């Protein structure tokens, strides 16, 4: 299956459905819809089996699903950057199929205790953790960069459309036939994604970015990139501020259904379905909302609306009114999450994309995993209504911080690879593990441009650190004030070669060119490479 549009009349570039004109994206989207429906059916079945055992145990279902992301997101990101992402996705699908099949067998034989249920839910979460970074990282391989926002929104639509159907269907099946059948359907639902992946032939140009790095080195490279990428860090902060309040809805909704509204499993499914319907409807107006409110205005409005829904859930005990109130919750959820997801996707270059997305998923899923049992404990101690009001207050606080910590503009970011550095003219061939390597670059800058030069070099410093530098410094010669020396240290020659040929982007090149435009006319930077003599080449 080739990654090509199949429609002779493709959708407009700004259409929310434009990515669906890509055949592979469309096939995976449909298969994912079936799988997500099965996952929501499974969630309803698991939570409803535990409703009689207390709020804390019910919320542990969400924790068991999300905690593996906290533990495995970063290693999963390395795996997705180092190995073929299609193979990683296939392995995760078959692993989750096996675990879901075991859940179904145990449920059918009445051997499914709360402990075993939570343990197997945790294993399913491990499969999700393995799949997440690879799934997110292949999206830019399927659709154009300018359509990543629509692709992220369609991903959220997918999840919420499944939420509109899965819980209601799952609740009905649990009520009519028992939880074993929802577990069985979930097991079968993984076959669709596996089938599409088996047919898809990933382009050979979409090579992994971690190469032959050791696991620890690849983890350090991913963390180093995120630490030195202000735009990515800001997306993570906004995610961290939104998730705890949002987690309260998913963690406490089954309790609100059973205790506040007196509903059964079918009614709980209807409440989740209302959120899903709101999210799907929101896809039709999301692009218009972003045009009117802007990126940060969308984040603010989404948090305020979600806070209002939590307040309604805390104070209103009429089921049909709660159903109506949950509709805008779906819109708010998809607006915020698709905005954050697209923001992080557009900022990450291919070589570290899966690891960067793993950190994003770590914050998102980890925030839910930690917040869910906290809300359950608070609800048991002070009551469900007051707990939901506290969550609404947390969401309003999130909205209030957008002005203080907005998302940065991504218009000037181009993560396209740029192999623009010339090969260093060395007189010997270093080994891959030789190092550390000290790279020195000498510039000549006229007096009138030195302040601007040092300011622009700060962005170059960020580039050096993101792509491998352990330390960086810019020095002005005390004997020759127009002479500036940039020094940065790389752990090995292999790391520096990765800088040359894999890690630099068009944005990094632009930062260098803007700084070098201020050099003394007729001069060029002079670059030298020095190796650690304690064990490097030429030391014998």
Short mmCIF file of C-alpha atoms in Angstrom, two decimals:
data_model
loop_
_atom_site.label_atom_id
_atom_site.label_comp_id
_atom_site.label_asym_id
_atom_site.label_seq_id
_atom_site.Cartn_x
_atom_site.Cartn_y
_atom_site.Cartn_z
CA UNK A 1 0.00 0.00 0.00
CA UNK A 2 1.56 3.28 -1.09
CA UNK A 3 1.24 6.57 0.75
CA UNK A 4 -0.63 8.39 -2.03
CA UNK A 5 -3.96 10.19 -2.26
CA UNK A 6 -6.70 8.05 -3.73
CA UNK A 7 -9.27 10.73 -4.53
CA UNK A 8 -9.21 12.52 -7.88
CA UNK A 9 -10.65 15.62 -6.23
CA UNK A 10 -8.74 16.09 -2.98
CA UNK A 11 -10.17 18.17 -0.17
CA UNK A 12 -9.11 21.77 0.27
CA UNK A 13 -5.86 22.19 2.19
CA UNK A 14 -7.72 23.92 5.03
CA UNK A 15 -10.51 21.33 5.17
CA UNK A 16 -10.62 19.41 8.47
CA UNK A 17 -10.94 16.21 6.43
CA UNK A 18 -8.00 16.85 4.05
CA UNK A 19 -5.66 14.19 5.58
CA UNK A 20 -8.28 11.52 4.82
CA UNK A 21 -7.44 11.89 1.12
CA UNK A 22 -4.20 10.02 1.88
CA UNK A 23 -4.94 6.32 1.46
CA UNK A 24 -2.76 4.95 4.26
CA UNK A 25 -3.86 7.62 6.71
CA UNK A 26 -7.51 6.91 5.87
CA UNK A 27 -7.13 3.14 6.27
CA UNK A 28 -5.30 3.49 9.59
CA UNK A 29 -7.86 6.04 10.78
CA UNK A 30 -10.75 3.63 10.13
CA UNK A 31 -8.92 0.71 11.73
CA UNK A 32 -8.02 2.88 14.71
CA UNK A 33 -11.69 3.87 15.09
CA UNK A 34 -12.64 0.21 15.47
CA UNK A 35 -9.78 -0.37 17.90
CA UNK A 36 -10.61 2.73 19.95
CA UNK A 37 -14.24 1.62 20.12
CA UNK A 38 -13.07 -1.69 21.53
CA UNK A 39 -10.86 0.08 24.04
CA UNK A 40 -13.74 2.21 25.31
CA UNK A 41 -15.95 -0.85 25.57
CA UNK A 42 -13.21 -2.51 27.59
CA UNK A 43 -12.86 0.55 29.87
CA UNK A 44 -16.59 0.56 30.61
CA UNK A 45 -16.54 -3.16 31.32
CA UNK A 46 -13.53 -2.90 33.64
CA UNK A 47 -14.79 0.14 35.54
CA UNK A 48 -18.29 -1.24 35.90
CA UNK A 49 -16.98 -4.50 37.35
CA UNK A 50 -15.33 -2.41 40.11
CA UNK A 51 -18.05 0.18 40.82
CA UNK A 52 -19.17 -1.69 43.92
CA UNK A 53 -15.63 -1.72 45.36
CA UNK A 54 -15.24 2.03 46.03
CA UNK A 55 -14.11 5.16 44.26
CA UNK A 56 -10.40 4.57 44.73
CA UNK A 57 -10.53 1.15 43.05
CA UNK A 58 -12.59 2.45 40.12
CA UNK A 59 -10.11 5.26 39.45
CA UNK A 60 -7.27 2.73 39.53
CA UNK A 61 -8.50 1.46 36.14
CA UNK A 62 -7.39 4.77 34.63
CA UNK A 63 -4.15 4.64 36.61
CA UNK A 64 -3.44 1.07 35.46
CA UNK A 65 -3.97 2.20 31.86
CA UNK A 66 -1.86 5.35 32.12
CA UNK A 67 0.94 4.40 34.53
CA UNK A 68 2.82 2.28 31.95
CA UNK A 69 3.29 5.42 29.88
CA UNK A 70 5.08 7.01 32.84
CA UNK A 71 7.38 4.01 33.09
CA UNK A 72 7.87 3.14 29.43
CA UNK A 73 7.27 6.27 27.33
CA UNK A 74 10.92 7.28 27.00
CA UNK A 75 12.26 3.77 26.23
CA UNK A 76 9.38 3.36 23.77
CA UNK A 77 10.39 6.60 22.10
CA UNK A 78 13.94 5.33 21.69
CA UNK A 79 12.65 2.07 20.22
CA UNK A 80 10.46 3.97 17.76
CA UNK A 81 13.40 6.19 16.72
CA UNK A 82 15.85 3.30 16.49
CA UNK A 83 13.79 0.56 14.82
CA UNK A 84 11.28 0.45 12.00
CA UNK A 85 8.15 2.12 13.36
CA UNK A 86 5.83 -0.12 11.37
CA UNK A 87 7.37 -3.19 13.05
CA UNK A 88 7.05 -1.58 16.47
CA UNK A 89 3.37 -0.87 15.84
CA UNK A 90 2.74 -4.43 14.68
CA UNK A 91 4.42 -5.90 17.77
CA UNK A 92 2.30 -3.74 20.07
CA UNK A 93 -0.94 -4.72 18.30
CA UNK A 94 -0.32 -8.45 18.64
CA UNK A 95 0.77 -8.08 22.27
CA UNK A 96 -2.42 -6.21 23.18
CA UNK A 97 -4.51 -8.75 21.30
CA UNK A 98 -3.03 -11.52 23.48
CA UNK A 99 -3.68 -9.65 26.74
CA UNK A 100 -7.25 -8.74 25.78
CA UNK A 101 -7.87 -12.36 24.82
CA UNK A 102 -6.70 -13.45 28.27
CA UNK A 103 -9.08 -10.93 29.88
CA UNK A 104 -11.98 -12.33 27.88
CA UNK A 105 -11.19 -15.95 28.80
CA UNK A 106 -10.91 -15.11 32.51
CA UNK A 107 -14.15 -13.12 32.44
CA UNK A 108 -16.04 -15.94 30.70
CA UNK A 109 -14.79 -18.43 33.31
CA UNK A 110 -15.58 -16.13 36.31
CA UNK A 111 -11.90 -16.13 37.28
CA UNK A 112 -11.35 -12.37 36.94
CA UNK A 113 -10.60 -10.87 40.36
CA UNK A 114 -10.07 -7.11 40.83
CA UNK A 115 -6.33 -7.68 41.21
CA UNK A 116 -6.04 -9.70 38.01
CA UNK A 117 -8.26 -7.22 36.15
CA UNK A 118 -6.04 -4.30 37.14
CA UNK A 119 -2.86 -6.28 36.36
CA UNK A 120 -4.02 -7.16 32.85
CA UNK A 121 -5.23 -3.58 32.34
CA UNK A 122 -1.71 -2.52 33.26
CA UNK A 123 -0.28 -4.88 30.62
CA UNK A 124 -2.63 -3.38 28.04
CA UNK A 125 -1.30 0.00 29.09
CA UNK A 126 2.22 -1.30 28.41
CA UNK A 127 1.16 -2.10 24.87
CA UNK A 128 -0.31 1.37 24.51
CA UNK A 129 2.92 2.88 25.86
CA UNK A 130 4.97 0.97 23.28
CA UNK A 131 2.61 1.99 20.49
CA UNK A 132 2.13 5.67 21.37
CA UNK A 133 5.42 7.31 20.29
CA UNK A 134 5.64 5.23 17.11
CA UNK A 135 2.02 6.00 16.19
CA UNK A 136 2.46 9.72 16.71
CA UNK A 137 5.83 9.77 14.93
CA UNK A 138 4.51 8.21 11.70
CA UNK A 139 1.85 10.90 11.26
CA UNK A 140 4.24 13.39 9.57
CA UNK A 141 5.26 10.55 7.23
CA UNK A 142 1.64 10.16 6.14
CA UNK A 143 0.47 13.77 5.73
CA UNK A 144 2.08 17.07 4.78
CA UNK A 145 3.39 19.27 7.56
CA UNK A 146 0.80 21.97 6.84
CA UNK A 147 -1.93 19.39 7.49
CA UNK A 148 -0.60 18.10 10.81
CA UNK A 149 -3.11 20.28 12.66
CA UNK A 150 -5.99 18.66 10.78
CA UNK A 151 -4.44 15.22 11.28
CA UNK A 152 -4.17 15.81 15.03
CA UNK A 153 -7.79 16.98 15.13
CA UNK A 154 -8.88 13.90 13.18
CA UNK A 155 -7.03 11.75 15.68
CA UNK A 156 -8.98 13.40 18.48
CA UNK A 157 -12.20 13.01 16.47
CA UNK A 158 -11.39 9.34 16.10
CA UNK A 159 -10.95 8.88 19.83
CA UNK A 160 -14.08 10.83 20.65
CA UNK A 161 -16.21 9.21 17.96
CA UNK A 162 -15.21 5.92 19.55
CA UNK A 163 -16.11 7.47 22.90
CA UNK A 164 -19.54 8.32 21.50
CA UNK A 165 -20.16 4.75 20.39
CA UNK A 166 -17.95 2.49 22.50
CA UNK A 167 -19.17 3.28 26.02
CA UNK A 168 -22.86 3.08 25.11
CA UNK A 169 -22.27 -0.13 23.18
CA UNK A 170 -20.07 -1.48 25.95
CA UNK A 171 -22.60 -0.62 28.64
CA UNK A 172 -25.36 -2.32 26.68
CA UNK A 173 -23.25 -5.43 26.11
CA UNK A 174 -22.22 -5.61 29.78
CA UNK A 175 -25.83 -5.28 30.87
CA UNK A 176 -27.08 -7.85 28.35
CA UNK A 177 -24.31 -10.44 28.17
CA UNK A 178 -21.52 -9.64 30.64
CA UNK A 179 -18.10 -8.05 30.55
CA UNK A 180 -16.44 -11.00 28.83
CA UNK A 181 -17.93 -10.05 25.48
CA UNK A 182 -16.58 -6.49 25.55
CA UNK A 183 -13.13 -7.87 26.33
CA UNK A 184 -13.47 -10.29 23.41
CA UNK A 185 -14.48 -7.52 21.01
CA UNK A 186 -11.53 -5.43 22.12
CA UNK A 187 -9.17 -8.33 21.39
CA UNK A 188 -10.55 -8.68 17.88
CA UNK A 189 -10.37 -4.92 17.26
CA UNK A 190 -6.56 -4.95 17.13
CA UNK A 191 -6.61 -7.08 13.98
CA UNK A 192 -7.72 -4.16 11.77
CA UNK A 193 -4.71 -1.97 12.52
CA UNK A 194 -2.41 -4.98 12.18
CA UNK A 195 -3.87 -5.76 8.75
CA UNK A 196 -3.31 -2.21 7.46
CA UNK A 197 0.23 -2.14 8.81
CA UNK A 198 1.04 -5.47 7.18
CA UNK A 199 0.00 -4.06 3.80
CA UNK A 200 1.67 -0.65 4.22
CA UNK A 201 5.18 -0.35 2.85
CA UNK A 202 6.87 2.40 4.79
CA UNK A 203 9.05 4.61 2.55
CA UNK A 204 12.75 3.67 2.85
CA UNK A 205 13.60 7.36 3.29
CA UNK A 206 11.74 7.33 6.61
CA UNK A 207 14.74 5.96 8.46
CA UNK A 208 14.96 5.73 12.25
CA UNK A 209 16.71 8.63 13.91
CA UNK A 210 18.56 6.93 16.76
CA UNK A 211 20.76 4.84 14.46
CA UNK A 212 22.98 2.48 16.42
CA UNK A 213 23.02 4.52 19.60
CA UNK A 214 22.94 2.66 22.88
CA UNK A 215 19.65 2.91 24.76
CA UNK A 216 21.10 5.17 27.44
CA UNK A 217 22.76 7.45 24.89
CA UNK A 218 19.55 7.72 22.89
CA UNK A 219 17.58 8.52 26.05
CA UNK A 220 20.07 11.25 26.95
CA UNK A 221 19.87 12.68 23.43
CA UNK A 222 16.08 12.85 23.62
CA UNK A 223 16.05 14.50 27.02
CA UNK A 224 18.78 16.92 25.93
CA UNK A 225 16.78 17.96 22.89
CA UNK A 226 13.60 18.62 24.88
CA UNK A 227 15.51 20.47 27.60
CA UNK A 228 16.97 22.86 25.01
CA UNK A 229 13.83 23.33 22.90
CA UNK A 230 11.83 26.20 24.47
CA UNK A 231 8.84 25.67 22.18
CA UNK A 232 8.54 22.00 23.11
CA UNK A 233 8.97 22.77 26.80
CA UNK A 234 6.14 25.30 26.63
CA UNK A 235 3.81 22.71 25.06
CA UNK A 236 4.67 20.32 27.90
CA UNK A 237 3.93 23.01 30.48
CA UNK A 238 0.54 23.77 28.96
CA UNK A 239 -0.24 20.04 28.88
CA UNK A 240 0.77 19.66 32.52
CA UNK A 241 -1.49 22.54 33.54
CA UNK A 242 -4.52 21.19 31.66
CA UNK A 243 -4.40 17.45 32.34
CA UNK A 244 -5.03 17.23 36.14
CA UNK A 245 -8.38 19.03 35.97
CA UNK A 246 -9.36 17.15 32.82
CA UNK A 247 -8.51 13.80 34.43
CA UNK A 248 -11.20 14.39 37.04
CA UNK A 249 -13.95 14.03 34.45
CA UNK A 250 -12.76 10.65 33.17
CA UNK A 251 -11.90 9.33 36.63
CA UNK A 252 -15.09 10.40 38.41
CA UNK A 253 -17.73 10.14 35.68
CA UNK A 254 -18.62 6.50 36.48
CA UNK A 255 -19.16 7.50 40.10
CA UNK A 256 -21.28 10.48 39.08
CA UNK A 257 -23.36 8.18 36.89
CA UNK A 258 -24.01 5.63 39.63
CA UNK A 259 -24.15 7.83 42.76
CA UNK A 260 -25.38 11.25 41.68
CA UNK A 261 -27.58 10.31 38.73
CA UNK A 262 -28.64 6.77 39.65
CA UNK A 263 -27.71 5.36 36.25
CA UNK A 264 -26.60 1.86 35.30
CA UNK A 265 -23.82 0.80 32.93
CA UNK A 266 -25.90 1.82 29.92
CA UNK A 267 -26.45 5.30 31.36
CA UNK A 268 -22.74 5.66 32.04
CA UNK A 269 -22.07 4.74 28.44
CA UNK A 270 -24.57 7.41 27.37
CA UNK A 271 -22.69 10.07 29.37
CA UNK A 272 -19.37 9.14 27.77
CA UNK A 273 -21.12 9.06 24.43
CA UNK A 274 -22.29 12.66 24.94
CA UNK A 275 -18.66 13.75 25.35
CA UNK A 276 -17.77 11.90 22.18
CA UNK A 277 -20.62 13.44 20.20
CA UNK A 278 -19.52 16.91 21.32
CA UNK A 279 -15.97 16.21 20.19
CA UNK A 280 -17.04 14.94 16.78
CA UNK A 281 -19.30 17.94 16.27
CA UNK A 282 -16.44 20.15 17.37
CA UNK A 283 -14.31 18.95 14.47
CA UNK A 284 -16.59 20.86 12.10
CA UNK A 285 -16.06 24.19 13.87
CA UNK A 286 -12.56 23.78 15.28
CA UNK A 287 -10.72 25.46 12.41
CA UNK A 288 -13.12 28.43 12.62
CA UNK A 289 -12.59 28.67 16.38
CA UNK A 290 -8.82 28.74 15.91
CA UNK A 291 -9.08 31.45 13.27
CA UNK A 292 -11.20 33.61 15.58
CA UNK A 293 -9.50 32.95 18.92
CA UNK A 294 -5.99 31.99 17.86
CA UNK A 295 -3.97 29.16 19.36
CA UNK A 296 -3.72 30.52 22.89
CA UNK A 297 -7.29 31.81 22.89
CA UNK A 298 -8.43 28.28 22.02
CA UNK A 299 -6.50 26.89 25.00
CA UNK A 300 -8.05 29.47 27.32
CA UNK A 301 -11.60 28.98 26.08
CA UNK A 302 -11.27 25.19 26.19
CA UNK A 303 -10.17 25.22 29.83
CA UNK A 304 -12.96 27.62 30.85
CA UNK A 305 -15.63 25.50 29.14
CA UNK A 306 -14.27 22.33 30.74
CA UNK A 307 -14.36 23.99 34.15
CA UNK A 308 -18.01 24.89 33.61
CA UNK A 309 -18.87 21.30 32.72
CA UNK A 310 -17.18 20.00 35.88
CA UNK A 311 -19.18 22.50 37.93
CA UNK A 312 -22.43 21.30 36.32
CA UNK A 313 -21.51 17.68 36.99
CA UNK A 314 -20.92 18.60 40.65
CA UNK A 315 -24.19 20.41 41.21
CA UNK A 316 -26.80 19.08 38.76
CA UNK A 317 -28.47 15.70 39.34
CA UNK A 318 -30.81 15.57 36.35
CA UNK A 319 -29.45 13.07 33.81
CA UNK A 320 -30.63 14.79 30.64
CA UNK A 321 -29.19 18.14 31.76
CA UNK A 322 -25.86 16.48 32.50
CA UNK A 323 -25.89 14.85 29.05
CA UNK A 324 -26.38 18.27 27.44
CA UNK A 325 -23.60 19.77 29.57
CA UNK A 326 -21.17 17.04 28.52
CA UNK A 327 -21.50 17.94 24.83
CA UNK A 328 -19.32 21.10 25.09
CA UNK A 329 -16.86 19.11 27.21
CA UNK A 330 -16.10 17.04 24.12
CA UNK A 331 -15.53 20.17 22.05
CA UNK A 332 -13.27 21.68 24.69
CA UNK A 333 -11.26 18.46 25.05
CA UNK A 334 -10.64 18.06 21.32
CA UNK A 335 -9.83 21.77 20.90
CA UNK A 336 -7.14 21.78 23.58
CA UNK A 337 -5.58 18.39 22.90
CA UNK A 338 -5.46 18.71 19.12
CA UNK A 339 -3.88 22.15 19.53
CA UNK A 340 -1.21 20.81 21.88
CA UNK A 341 -0.60 17.70 19.79
CA UNK A 342 -0.16 19.65 16.57
CA UNK A 343 2.11 22.13 18.36
CA UNK A 344 4.54 19.45 19.50
CA UNK A 345 4.42 17.58 16.16
CA UNK A 346 5.40 20.64 14.14
CA UNK A 347 8.34 21.46 16.41
CA UNK A 348 10.13 18.09 16.38
CA UNK A 349 12.63 16.99 13.68
CA UNK A 350 12.45 13.42 12.42
CA UNK A 351 15.58 12.13 14.17
CA UNK A 352 14.15 12.74 17.64
CA UNK A 353 10.42 12.90 16.89
CA UNK A 354 9.37 9.71 18.66
CA UNK A 355 11.43 10.55 21.75
CA UNK A 356 10.03 14.07 21.91
CA UNK A 357 6.50 12.75 21.49
CA UNK A 358 7.24 10.16 24.17
CA UNK A 359 7.97 12.98 26.61
CA UNK A 360 4.69 14.66 25.59
CA UNK A 361 2.79 11.39 26.13
CA UNK A 362 4.61 10.94 29.43
CA UNK A 363 3.32 14.29 30.67
CA UNK A 364 -0.18 13.73 29.28
CA UNK A 365 -0.75 10.13 30.35
CA UNK A 366 1.40 10.43 33.46
CA UNK A 367 -0.60 13.45 34.59
CA UNK A 368 -3.79 11.43 34.25
CA UNK A 369 -2.28 8.41 35.99
CA UNK A 370 -1.23 10.50 39.00
CA UNK A 371 -4.31 12.72 39.12
CA UNK A 372 -6.96 9.98 38.80
CA UNK A 373 -6.31 8.20 42.15
CA UNK A 374 -5.89 11.59 43.83
CA UNK A 375 -9.37 12.63 42.69
CA UNK A 376 -10.74 9.26 43.80
CA UNK A 377 -9.24 9.64 47.27
CA UNK A 378 -10.52 13.22 47.59
CA UNK A 379 -14.00 12.13 46.47
CA UNK A 380 -14.08 9.39 49.12
CA UNK A 381 -13.06 11.84 51.85
CA UNK A 382 -15.01 15.03 51.10
CA UNK A 383 -17.67 13.85 48.65
CA UNK A 384 -18.07 13.72 44.91
CA UNK A 385 -19.58 17.20 44.42
CA UNK A 386 -16.92 19.15 46.32
CA UNK A 387 -14.21 17.14 44.58
CA UNK A 388 -15.56 18.05 41.16
CA UNK A 389 -15.72 21.73 42.16
CA UNK A 390 -12.07 21.62 43.19
CA UNK A 391 -11.25 20.13 39.78
CA UNK A 392 -13.20 22.96 38.12
CA UNK A 393 -11.11 25.45 40.07
CA UNK A 394 -7.92 23.74 38.88
CA UNK A 395 -9.12 24.06 35.29
CA UNK A 396 -9.87 27.77 35.73
CA UNK A 397 -6.36 28.20 37.10
CA UNK A 398 -5.05 26.55 33.95
CA UNK A 399 -7.00 29.03 31.82
CA UNK A 400 -5.65 31.96 33.82
CA UNK A 401 -2.04 30.95 33.20
CA UNK A 402 -2.26 31.01 29.38
CA UNK A 403 -1.51 34.74 29.28
CA UNK A 404 1.54 34.21 31.48
CA UNK A 405 2.82 31.10 29.64
CA UNK A 406 1.40 31.08 26.09
CA UNK A 407 2.46 28.74 23.31
CA UNK A 408 5.24 30.19 21.17
CA UNK A 409 4.60 30.96 17.52
CA UNK A 410 5.76 28.04 15.35
CA UNK A 411 5.68 29.84 12.00
CA UNK A 412 9.47 30.25 11.88
CA UNK A 413 10.25 26.63 12.75
CA UNK A 414 11.28 24.30 9.94
CA UNK A 415 12.35 20.83 11.16
CA UNK A 416 13.42 19.69 7.67
CA UNK A 417 16.88 18.00 7.86
CA UNK A 418 19.77 20.16 6.65
CA UNK A 419 23.10 18.47 5.92
CA UNK A 420 24.91 21.76 5.29
CA UNK A 421 28.14 21.42 7.29
CA UNK A 422 31.23 20.58 5.18
CA UNK A 423 33.23 17.48 6.03
CA UNK A 424 35.99 18.37 8.52
CA UNK A 425 39.49 18.21 6.92
CA UNK A 426 41.16 15.90 9.45
CA UNK A 427 44.57 14.28 8.88
CA UNK A 428 43.49 11.02 10.58
CA UNK A 429 40.22 9.06 10.69
CA UNK A 430 38.79 9.02 14.23
CA UNK A 431 36.93 6.01 15.59
CA UNK A 432 33.22 6.28 16.29
CA UNK A 433 33.76 6.15 20.06
CA UNK A 434 36.72 8.57 20.11
CA UNK A 435 36.16 11.65 22.18
CA UNK A 436 35.11 13.83 23.80
CA UNK A 437 35.54 16.18 20.84
CA UNK A 438 36.07 19.89 21.36
CA UNK A 439 34.82 21.90 18.38
CA UNK A 440 36.13 25.46 18.14
CA UNK A 441 34.86 28.06 15.68
CA UNK A 442 36.66 31.40 15.31
CA UNK A 443 34.71 34.44 14.05
CA UNK A 444 35.75 37.99 13.29
CA UNK A 445 33.06 40.52 14.15
CA UNK A 446 33.33 44.30 13.69
CA UNK A 447 32.78 46.45 16.78
CA UNK A 448 29.44 47.81 15.61
CA UNK A 449 27.91 44.34 15.21
CA UNK A 450 29.20 42.58 18.32
CA UNK A 451 26.13 43.08 20.52
CA UNK A 452 23.81 41.77 17.82
CA UNK A 453 26.21 38.92 17.08
CA UNK A 454 26.33 37.67 20.67
CA UNK A 455 22.54 37.91 20.88
CA UNK A 456 22.07 35.84 17.72
CA UNK A 457 24.65 33.31 18.88
CA UNK A 458 22.39 32.45 21.82
CA UNK A 459 20.03 30.79 19.35
CA UNK A 460 23.01 28.99 17.81
CA UNK A 461 23.88 27.80 21.33
CA UNK A 462 20.42 26.25 21.65
CA UNK A 463 20.95 24.50 18.33
CA UNK A 464 24.32 23.10 19.43
CA UNK A 465 22.89 21.80 22.70
CA UNK A 466 19.78 20.29 21.09
CA UNK A 467 21.88 18.36 18.60
CA UNK A 468 24.50 16.99 20.96
CA UNK A 469 26.69 19.57 22.71
CA UNK A 470 27.39 18.79 26.37
CA UNK A 471 28.63 22.34 27.00
CA UNK A 472 28.85 25.56 25.01
CA UNK A 473 30.61 28.89 25.36
CA UNK A 474 31.32 32.03 23.35
CA UNK A 475 34.50 33.97 24.21
CA UNK A 476 35.88 37.34 23.11
CA UNK A 477 39.64 37.55 22.68
CA UNK A 478 41.14 40.00 25.21
CA UNK A 479 44.05 40.80 22.86
CA UNK A 480 41.93 41.09 19.71
CA UNK A 481 38.38 42.32 20.55
CA UNK A 482 37.07 41.53 17.06
CA UNK A 483 38.00 37.87 17.46
CA UNK A 484 35.32 35.61 18.98
CA UNK A 485 35.79 31.91 19.75
CA UNK A 486 32.87 29.49 20.04
CA UNK A 487 33.66 26.24 21.88
CA UNK A 488 31.34 23.29 22.35
CA UNK A 489 32.04 19.79 23.61
CA UNK A 490 30.60 16.60 22.06
CA UNK A 491 30.78 13.25 23.84
CA UNK A 492 32.12 11.28 20.83
CA UNK A 493 33.00 11.47 17.16
CA UNK A 494 29.85 9.47 16.36
CA UNK A 495 27.74 12.14 18.09
CA UNK A 496 29.45 14.86 16.08
CA UNK A 497 28.89 12.96 12.83
CA UNK A 498 25.22 12.69 13.76
CA UNK A 499 25.20 16.48 14.13
CA UNK A 500 26.68 16.80 10.64
CA UNK A 501 24.43 14.42 8.76
CA UNK A 502 21.23 13.72 10.75
CA UNK A 503 20.31 16.22 13.43
CA UNK A 504 20.66 19.71 12.00
CA UNK A 505 17.50 21.30 10.60
CA UNK A 506 16.67 24.17 8.28
CA UNK A 507 15.93 26.28 11.35
CA UNK A 508 19.40 25.53 12.77
CA UNK A 509 20.92 26.58 9.45
CA UNK A 510 18.95 29.83 9.49
CA UNK A 511 20.18 30.63 13.01
CA UNK A 512 23.79 30.11 11.87
CA UNK A 513 23.34 32.21 8.73
CA UNK A 514 21.75 35.08 10.66
CA UNK A 515 24.71 35.18 13.08
CA UNK A 516 27.33 34.87 10.32
CA UNK A 517 25.72 37.67 8.32
CA UNK A 518 27.22 40.02 10.94
CA UNK A 519 30.84 38.90 10.46
CA UNK A 520 33.51 41.18 9.08
CA UNK A 521 33.07 41.26 5.28
CA UNK A 522 35.44 38.93 3.47
CA UNK A 523 36.01 36.66 6.49
CA UNK A 524 34.72 33.17 7.15
CA UNK A 525 34.55 31.07 10.33
CA UNK A 526 37.56 28.86 11.06
CA UNK A 527 36.63 25.45 12.50
CA UNK A 528 38.92 23.05 14.36
CA UNK A 529 38.29 19.70 16.03
CA UNK A 530 40.33 18.65 19.07
CA UNK A 531 40.16 15.15 20.58
CA UNK A 532 40.64 14.13 24.20
CA UNK A 533 44.29 13.00 24.38
CA UNK A 534 43.66 10.66 27.31
CA UNK A 535 42.39 8.02 24.87
CA UNK A 536 41.72 9.62 21.51
CA UNK A 537 43.51 9.25 18.18
CA UNK A 538 47.12 10.35 17.93
CA UNK A 539 47.77 9.84 21.64
CA UNK A 540 50.23 6.99 21.14
#
